[in-house]
C-alpha positions as protocol buffer text, in pm:
chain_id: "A"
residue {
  index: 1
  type: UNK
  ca { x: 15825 y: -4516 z: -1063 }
}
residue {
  index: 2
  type: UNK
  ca { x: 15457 y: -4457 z: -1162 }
}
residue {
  index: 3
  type: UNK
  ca { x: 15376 y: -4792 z: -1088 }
}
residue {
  index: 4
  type: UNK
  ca { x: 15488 y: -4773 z: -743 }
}
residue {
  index: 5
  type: UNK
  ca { x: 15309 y: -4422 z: -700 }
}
residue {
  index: 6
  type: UNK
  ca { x: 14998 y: -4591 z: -828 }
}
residue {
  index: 7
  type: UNK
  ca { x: 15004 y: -4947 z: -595 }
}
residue {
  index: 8
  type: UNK
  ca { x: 15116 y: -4697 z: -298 }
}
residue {
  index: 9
  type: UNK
  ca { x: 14791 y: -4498 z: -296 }
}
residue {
  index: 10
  type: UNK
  ca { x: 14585 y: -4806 z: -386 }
}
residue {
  index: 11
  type: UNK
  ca { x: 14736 y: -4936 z: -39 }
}
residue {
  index: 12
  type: UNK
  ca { x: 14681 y: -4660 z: 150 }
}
residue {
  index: 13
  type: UNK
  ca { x: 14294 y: -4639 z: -31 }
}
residue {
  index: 14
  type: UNK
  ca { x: 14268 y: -4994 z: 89 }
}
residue {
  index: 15
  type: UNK
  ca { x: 14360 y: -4929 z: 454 }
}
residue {
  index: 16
  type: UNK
  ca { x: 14166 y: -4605 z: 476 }
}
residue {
  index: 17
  type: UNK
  ca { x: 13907 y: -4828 z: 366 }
}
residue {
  index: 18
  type: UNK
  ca { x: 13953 y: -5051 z: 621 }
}
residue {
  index: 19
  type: UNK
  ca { x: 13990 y: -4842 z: 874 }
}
residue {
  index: 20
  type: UNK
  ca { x: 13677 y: -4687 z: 790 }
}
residue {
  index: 21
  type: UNK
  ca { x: 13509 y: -5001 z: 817 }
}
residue {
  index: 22
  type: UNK
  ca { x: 13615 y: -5143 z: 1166 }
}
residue {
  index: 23
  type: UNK
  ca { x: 13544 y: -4745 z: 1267 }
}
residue {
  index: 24
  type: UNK
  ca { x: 13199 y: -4786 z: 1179 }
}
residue {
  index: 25
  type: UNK
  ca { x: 13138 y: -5184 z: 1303 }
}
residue {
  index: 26
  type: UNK
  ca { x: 13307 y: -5023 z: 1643 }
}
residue {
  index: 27
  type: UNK
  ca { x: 13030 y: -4715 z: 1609 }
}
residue {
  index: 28
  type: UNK
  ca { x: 12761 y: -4990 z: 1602 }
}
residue {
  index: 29
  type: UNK
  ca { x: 12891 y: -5239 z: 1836 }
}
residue {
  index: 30
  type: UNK
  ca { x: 12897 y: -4941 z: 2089 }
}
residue {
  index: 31
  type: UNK
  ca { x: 12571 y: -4805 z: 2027 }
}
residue {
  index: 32
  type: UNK
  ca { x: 12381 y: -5198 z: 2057 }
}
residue {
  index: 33
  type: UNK
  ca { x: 12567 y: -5230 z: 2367 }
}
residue {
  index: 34
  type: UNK
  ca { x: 12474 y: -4879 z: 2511 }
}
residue {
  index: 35
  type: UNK
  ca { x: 12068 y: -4967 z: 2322 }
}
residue {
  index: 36
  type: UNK
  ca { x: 12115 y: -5305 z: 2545 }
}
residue {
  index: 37
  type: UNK
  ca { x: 12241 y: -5104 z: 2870 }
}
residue {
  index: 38
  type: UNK
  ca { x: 11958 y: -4849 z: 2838 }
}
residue {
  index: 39
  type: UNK
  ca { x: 11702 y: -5107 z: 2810 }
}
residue {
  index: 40
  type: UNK
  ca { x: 11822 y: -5296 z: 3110 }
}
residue {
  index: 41
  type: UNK
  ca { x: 11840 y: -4995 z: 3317 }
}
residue {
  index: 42
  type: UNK
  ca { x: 11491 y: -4898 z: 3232 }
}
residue {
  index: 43
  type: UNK
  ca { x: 11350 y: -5246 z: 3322 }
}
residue {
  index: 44
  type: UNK
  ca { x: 11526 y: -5213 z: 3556 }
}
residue {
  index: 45
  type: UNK
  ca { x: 11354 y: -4913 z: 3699 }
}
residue {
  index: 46
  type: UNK
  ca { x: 11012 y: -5038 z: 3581 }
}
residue {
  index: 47
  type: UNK
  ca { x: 11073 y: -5367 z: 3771 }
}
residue {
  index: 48
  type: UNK
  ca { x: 11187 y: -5194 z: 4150 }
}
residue {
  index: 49
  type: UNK
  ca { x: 10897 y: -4965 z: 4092 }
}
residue {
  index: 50
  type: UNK
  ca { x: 10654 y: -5283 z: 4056 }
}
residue {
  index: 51
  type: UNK
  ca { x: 10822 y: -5463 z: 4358 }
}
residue {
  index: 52
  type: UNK
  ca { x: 10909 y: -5179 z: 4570 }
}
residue {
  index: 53
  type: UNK
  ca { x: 10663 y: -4957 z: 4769 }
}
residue {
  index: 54
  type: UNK
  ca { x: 10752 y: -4612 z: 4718 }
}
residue {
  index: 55
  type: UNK
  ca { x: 10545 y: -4292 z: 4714 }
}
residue {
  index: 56
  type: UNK
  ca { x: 10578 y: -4032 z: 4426 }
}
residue {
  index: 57
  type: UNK
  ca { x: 10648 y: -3718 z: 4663 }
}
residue {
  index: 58
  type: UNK
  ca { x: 10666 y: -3849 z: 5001 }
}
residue {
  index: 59
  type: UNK
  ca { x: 10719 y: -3499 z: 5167 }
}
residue {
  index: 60
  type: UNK
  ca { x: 10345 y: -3377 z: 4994 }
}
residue {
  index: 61
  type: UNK
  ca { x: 10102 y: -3359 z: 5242 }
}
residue {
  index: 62
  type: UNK
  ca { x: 9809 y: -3196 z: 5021 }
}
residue {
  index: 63
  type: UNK
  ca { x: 9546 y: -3466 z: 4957 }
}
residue {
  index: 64
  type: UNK
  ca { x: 9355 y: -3486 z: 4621 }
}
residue {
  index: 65
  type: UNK
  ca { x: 8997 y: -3639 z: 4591 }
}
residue {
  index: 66
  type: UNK
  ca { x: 8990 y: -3914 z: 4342 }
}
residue {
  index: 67
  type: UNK
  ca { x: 8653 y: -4051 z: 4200 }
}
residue {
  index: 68
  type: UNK
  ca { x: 8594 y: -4422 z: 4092 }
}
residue {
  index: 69
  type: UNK
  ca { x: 8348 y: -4514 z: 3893 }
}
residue {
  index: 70
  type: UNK
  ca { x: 8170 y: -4843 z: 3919 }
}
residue {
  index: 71
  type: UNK
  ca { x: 8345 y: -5143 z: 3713 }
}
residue {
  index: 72
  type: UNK
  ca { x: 8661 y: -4907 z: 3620 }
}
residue {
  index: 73
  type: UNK
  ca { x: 8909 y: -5067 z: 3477 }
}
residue {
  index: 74
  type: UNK
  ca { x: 9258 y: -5088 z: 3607 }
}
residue {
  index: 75
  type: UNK
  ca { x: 9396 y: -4856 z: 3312 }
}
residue {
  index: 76
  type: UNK
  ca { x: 9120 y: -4609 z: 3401 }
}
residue {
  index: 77
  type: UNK
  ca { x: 9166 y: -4625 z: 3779 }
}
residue {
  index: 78
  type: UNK
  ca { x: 9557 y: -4586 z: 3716 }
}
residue {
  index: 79
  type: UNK
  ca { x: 9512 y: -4318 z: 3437 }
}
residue {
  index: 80
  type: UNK
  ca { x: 9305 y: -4130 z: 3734 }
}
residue {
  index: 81
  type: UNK
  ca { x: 9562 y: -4157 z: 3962 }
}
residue {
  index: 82
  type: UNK
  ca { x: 9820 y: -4008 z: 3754 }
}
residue {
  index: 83
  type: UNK
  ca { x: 9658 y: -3713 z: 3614 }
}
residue {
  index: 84
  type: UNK
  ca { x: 9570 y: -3639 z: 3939 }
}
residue {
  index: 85
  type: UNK
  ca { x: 9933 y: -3635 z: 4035 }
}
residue {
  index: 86
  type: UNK
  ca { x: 9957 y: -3890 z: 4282 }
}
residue {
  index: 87
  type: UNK
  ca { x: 10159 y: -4151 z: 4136 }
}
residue {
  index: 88
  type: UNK
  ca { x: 10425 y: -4151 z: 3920 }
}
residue {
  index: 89
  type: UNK
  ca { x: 10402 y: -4425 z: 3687 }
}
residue {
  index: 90
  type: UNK
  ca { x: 10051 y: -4551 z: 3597 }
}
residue {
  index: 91
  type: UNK
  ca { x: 10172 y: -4864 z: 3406 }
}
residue {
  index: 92
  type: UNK
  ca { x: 10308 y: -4968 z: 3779 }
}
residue {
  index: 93
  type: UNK
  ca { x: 10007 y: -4896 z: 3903 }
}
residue {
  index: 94
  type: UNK
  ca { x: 9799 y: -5085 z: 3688 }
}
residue {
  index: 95
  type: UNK
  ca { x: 10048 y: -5428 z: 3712 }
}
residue {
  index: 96
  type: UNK
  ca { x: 10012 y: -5359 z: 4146 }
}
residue {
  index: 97
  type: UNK
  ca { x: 9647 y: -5383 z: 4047 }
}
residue {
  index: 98
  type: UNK
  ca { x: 9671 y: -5664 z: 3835 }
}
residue {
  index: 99
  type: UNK
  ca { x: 9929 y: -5882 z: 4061 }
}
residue {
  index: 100
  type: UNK
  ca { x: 9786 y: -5797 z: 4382 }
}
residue {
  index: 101
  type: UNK
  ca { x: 9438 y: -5894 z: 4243 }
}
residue {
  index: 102
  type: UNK
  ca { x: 9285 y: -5564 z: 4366 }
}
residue {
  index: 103
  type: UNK
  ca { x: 9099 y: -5522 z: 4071 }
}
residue {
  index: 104
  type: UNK
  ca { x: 8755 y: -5696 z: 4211 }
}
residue {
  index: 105
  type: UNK
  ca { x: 8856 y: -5538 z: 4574 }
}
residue {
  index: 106
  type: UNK
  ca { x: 8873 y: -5122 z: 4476 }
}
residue {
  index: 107
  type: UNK
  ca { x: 8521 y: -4974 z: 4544 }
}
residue {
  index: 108
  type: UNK
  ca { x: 8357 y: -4737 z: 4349 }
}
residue {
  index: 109
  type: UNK
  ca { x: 8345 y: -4362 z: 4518 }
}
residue {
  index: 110
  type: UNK
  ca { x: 8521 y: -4047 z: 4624 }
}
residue {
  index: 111
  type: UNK
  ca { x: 8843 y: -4120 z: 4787 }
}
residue {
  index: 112
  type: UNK
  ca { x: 9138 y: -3874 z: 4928 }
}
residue {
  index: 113
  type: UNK
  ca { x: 9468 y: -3963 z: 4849 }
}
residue {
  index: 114
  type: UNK
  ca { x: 9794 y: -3800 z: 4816 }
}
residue {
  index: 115
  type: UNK
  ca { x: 10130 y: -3819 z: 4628 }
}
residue {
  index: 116
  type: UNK
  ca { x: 10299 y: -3867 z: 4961 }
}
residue {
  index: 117
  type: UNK
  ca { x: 10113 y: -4224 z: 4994 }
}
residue {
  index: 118
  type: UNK
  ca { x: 10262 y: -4534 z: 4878 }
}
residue {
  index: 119
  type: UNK
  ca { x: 10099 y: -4742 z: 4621 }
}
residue {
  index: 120
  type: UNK
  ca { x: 9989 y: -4974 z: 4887 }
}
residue {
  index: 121
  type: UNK
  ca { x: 9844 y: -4732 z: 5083 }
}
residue {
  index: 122
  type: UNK
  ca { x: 9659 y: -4568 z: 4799 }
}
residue {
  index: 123
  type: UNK
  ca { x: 9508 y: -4929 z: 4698 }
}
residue {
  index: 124
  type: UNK
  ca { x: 9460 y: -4979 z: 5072 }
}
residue {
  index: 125
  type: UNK
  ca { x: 9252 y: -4649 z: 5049 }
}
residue {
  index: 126
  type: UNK
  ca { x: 9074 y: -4751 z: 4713 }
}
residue {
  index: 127
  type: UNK
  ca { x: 8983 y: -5124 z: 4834 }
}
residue {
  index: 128
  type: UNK
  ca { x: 8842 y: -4978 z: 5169 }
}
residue {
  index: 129
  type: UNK
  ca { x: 9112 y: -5204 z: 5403 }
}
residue {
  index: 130
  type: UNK
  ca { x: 9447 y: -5219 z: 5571 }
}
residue {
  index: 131
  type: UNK
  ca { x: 9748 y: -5180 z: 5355 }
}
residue {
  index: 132
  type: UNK
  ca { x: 9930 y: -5513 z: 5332 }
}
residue {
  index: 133
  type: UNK
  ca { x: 10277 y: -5313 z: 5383 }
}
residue {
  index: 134
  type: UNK
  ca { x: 10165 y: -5240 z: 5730 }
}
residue {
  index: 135
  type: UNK
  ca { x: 10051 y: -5601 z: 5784 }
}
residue {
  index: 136
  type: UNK
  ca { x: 10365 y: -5688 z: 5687 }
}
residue {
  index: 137
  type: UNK
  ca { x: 10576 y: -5430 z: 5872 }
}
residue {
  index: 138
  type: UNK
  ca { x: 10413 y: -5522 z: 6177 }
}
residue {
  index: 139
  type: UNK
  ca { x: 10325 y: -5904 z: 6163 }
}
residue {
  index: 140
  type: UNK
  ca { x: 10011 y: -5843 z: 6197 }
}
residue {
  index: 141
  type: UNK
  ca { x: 10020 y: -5614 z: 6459 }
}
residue {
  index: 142
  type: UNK
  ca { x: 9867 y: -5238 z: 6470 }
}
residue {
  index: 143
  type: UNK
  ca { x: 10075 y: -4979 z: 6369 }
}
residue {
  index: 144
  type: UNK
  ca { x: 10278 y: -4790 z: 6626 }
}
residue {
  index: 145
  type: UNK
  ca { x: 10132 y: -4417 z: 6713 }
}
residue {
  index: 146
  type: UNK
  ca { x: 10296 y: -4096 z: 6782 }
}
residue {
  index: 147
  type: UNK
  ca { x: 10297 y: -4193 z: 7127 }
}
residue {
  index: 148
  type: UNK
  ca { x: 10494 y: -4524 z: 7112 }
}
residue {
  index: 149
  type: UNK
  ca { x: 10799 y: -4334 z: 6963 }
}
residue {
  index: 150
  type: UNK
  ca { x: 10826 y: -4163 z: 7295 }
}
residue {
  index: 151
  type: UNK
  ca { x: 11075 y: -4297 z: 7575 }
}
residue {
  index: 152
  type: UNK
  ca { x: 10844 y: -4494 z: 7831 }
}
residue {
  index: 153
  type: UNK
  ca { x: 11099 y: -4316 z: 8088 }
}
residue {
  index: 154
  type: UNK
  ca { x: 11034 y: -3999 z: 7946 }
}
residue {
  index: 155
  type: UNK
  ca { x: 10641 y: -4020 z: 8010 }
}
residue {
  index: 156
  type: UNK
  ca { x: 10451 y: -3801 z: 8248 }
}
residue {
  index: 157
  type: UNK
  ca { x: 10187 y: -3942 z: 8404 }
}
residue {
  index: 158
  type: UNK
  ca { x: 9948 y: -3625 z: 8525 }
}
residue {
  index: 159
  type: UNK
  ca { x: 9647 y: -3772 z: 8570 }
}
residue {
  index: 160
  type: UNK
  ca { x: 9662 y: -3676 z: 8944 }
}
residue {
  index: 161
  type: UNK
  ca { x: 9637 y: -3337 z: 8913 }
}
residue {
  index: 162
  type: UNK
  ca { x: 9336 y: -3314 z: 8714 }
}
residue {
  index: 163
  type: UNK
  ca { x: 9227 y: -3104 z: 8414 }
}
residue {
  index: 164
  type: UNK
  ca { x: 9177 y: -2689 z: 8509 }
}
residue {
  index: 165
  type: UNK
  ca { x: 9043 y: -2592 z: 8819 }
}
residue {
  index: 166
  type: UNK
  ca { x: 8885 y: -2861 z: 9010 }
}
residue {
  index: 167
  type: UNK
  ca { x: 9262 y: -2989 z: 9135 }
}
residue {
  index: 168
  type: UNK
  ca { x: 9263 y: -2686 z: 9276 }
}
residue {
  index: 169
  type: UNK
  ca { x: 8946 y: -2691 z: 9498 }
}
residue {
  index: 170
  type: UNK
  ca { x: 9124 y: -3001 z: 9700 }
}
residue {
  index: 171
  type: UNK
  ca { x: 9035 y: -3330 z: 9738 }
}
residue {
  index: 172
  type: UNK
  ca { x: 9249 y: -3676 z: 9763 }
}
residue {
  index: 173
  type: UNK
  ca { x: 9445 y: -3701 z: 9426 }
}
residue {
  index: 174
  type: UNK
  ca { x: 9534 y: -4060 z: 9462 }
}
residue {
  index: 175
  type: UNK
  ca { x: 9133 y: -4155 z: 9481 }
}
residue {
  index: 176
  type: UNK
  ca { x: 9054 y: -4245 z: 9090 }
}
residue {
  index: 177
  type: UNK
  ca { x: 8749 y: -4045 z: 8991 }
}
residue {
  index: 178
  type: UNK
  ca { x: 8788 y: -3808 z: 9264 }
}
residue {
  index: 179
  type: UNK
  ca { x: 9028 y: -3553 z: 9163 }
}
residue {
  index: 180
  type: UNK
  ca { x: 8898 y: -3203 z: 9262 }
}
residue {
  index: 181
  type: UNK
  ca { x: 8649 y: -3294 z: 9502 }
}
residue {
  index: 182
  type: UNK
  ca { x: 8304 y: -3208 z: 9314 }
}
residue {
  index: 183
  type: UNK
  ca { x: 8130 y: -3278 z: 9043 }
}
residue {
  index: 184
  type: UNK
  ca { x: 8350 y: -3086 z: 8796 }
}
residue {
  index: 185
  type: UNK
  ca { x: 8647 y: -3292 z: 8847 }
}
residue {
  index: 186
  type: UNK
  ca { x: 8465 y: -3605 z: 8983 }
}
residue {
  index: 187
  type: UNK
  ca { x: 8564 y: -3708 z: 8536 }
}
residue {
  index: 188
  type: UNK
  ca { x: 8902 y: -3516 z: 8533 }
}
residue {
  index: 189
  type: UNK
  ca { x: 9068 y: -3892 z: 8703 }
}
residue {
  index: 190
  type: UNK
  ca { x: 8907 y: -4110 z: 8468 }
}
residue {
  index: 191
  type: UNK
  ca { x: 9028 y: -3897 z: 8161 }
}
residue {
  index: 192
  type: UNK
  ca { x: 9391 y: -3882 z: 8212 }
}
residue {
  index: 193
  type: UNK
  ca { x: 9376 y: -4315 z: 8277 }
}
């Protein structure tokens, strides 16, 4: 009866054993997979970031002045722009530099920018010309105004009444230049055109 005491706690020794030992290949299978899931995720990120235009704090509308120095580097420029809180990731920054091929294109001075502008627009700023999202937005085209939001129907034309009192002096209101009659609102016509 020993004997069988002895090979029946060797056998149970031998499957705690390996039980252990699938327990802890499982432990490290999971934590490579969630290592491989993390890394994905944050190239991921780092890759939409690159490609996408986004601002750091779109709703910000303070503006920070930013100062380039002649021949900056793109690490420098982008190391500017993020201690000065305007963008969010300066390694993006610095690859938009390097892919767009601003780097030769940013001049050196004092610029304004703010953490509500895009990356475009803050190289748009930096490089002194459009931002290409806009040329792209738009074909081409210039970018629509407060104005153009507005319903055409909606639109008011008072031109014909003139601008403070010389409408009220008299005077033909359909004549273009000739609003109030004089000299004061002789420019009141051409204004409201």
């Amino acid at each position: 009866m020993a004997g069988f005491k002895v090979s029946r706690s060797v056998k149970t020794e031998s499957r705690l054993k390996t039980a252990l030992y699938y327990s802890v290949e499982l432990l490290v299978d999971v934590l490579i997979l969630y290592v491989f899931i993390k890394a994905f995720a944050l190239s991921f990120n780092f890759a939409y970031d690159v490609f996408h235009d986004s601002a750091k704090n779109p709703g910000d509308r303070s503006y920070v002045v930013v100062k380039i120095e002649p021949y900056s580097s793109a690490k420098k420029i982008s190391n500017q722009l993020y201690d000065a809180g305007v963008i969010e990731n300066k390694y993006v920054m610095m690859l938009r530099i390097k892919i767009g091929e601003y780097g030769d294109k940013i001049k050196a001075g004092k610029y304004g920018v703010s953490a509500s502008m895009t990356y475009e627009e803050i190289l748009g700023v930096l490089t002194g010309s459009a931002t290409a999202s806009e040329e792209e937005d738009t074909g081409g085209e210039n970018t629509a105004t407060v104005t153009d939001a507005i319903d055409p129907n909606e639109i008011h034309d008072n031109s014909d009444q003139g601008a403070g009192e010389g409408a009220a002096e008299g005077g033909d209101p359909s004549e273009e230049g000739d609003v109030g009659g004089g000299e004061e609102g002789g420019d009141a016509g051409e204004g409201g055109e």
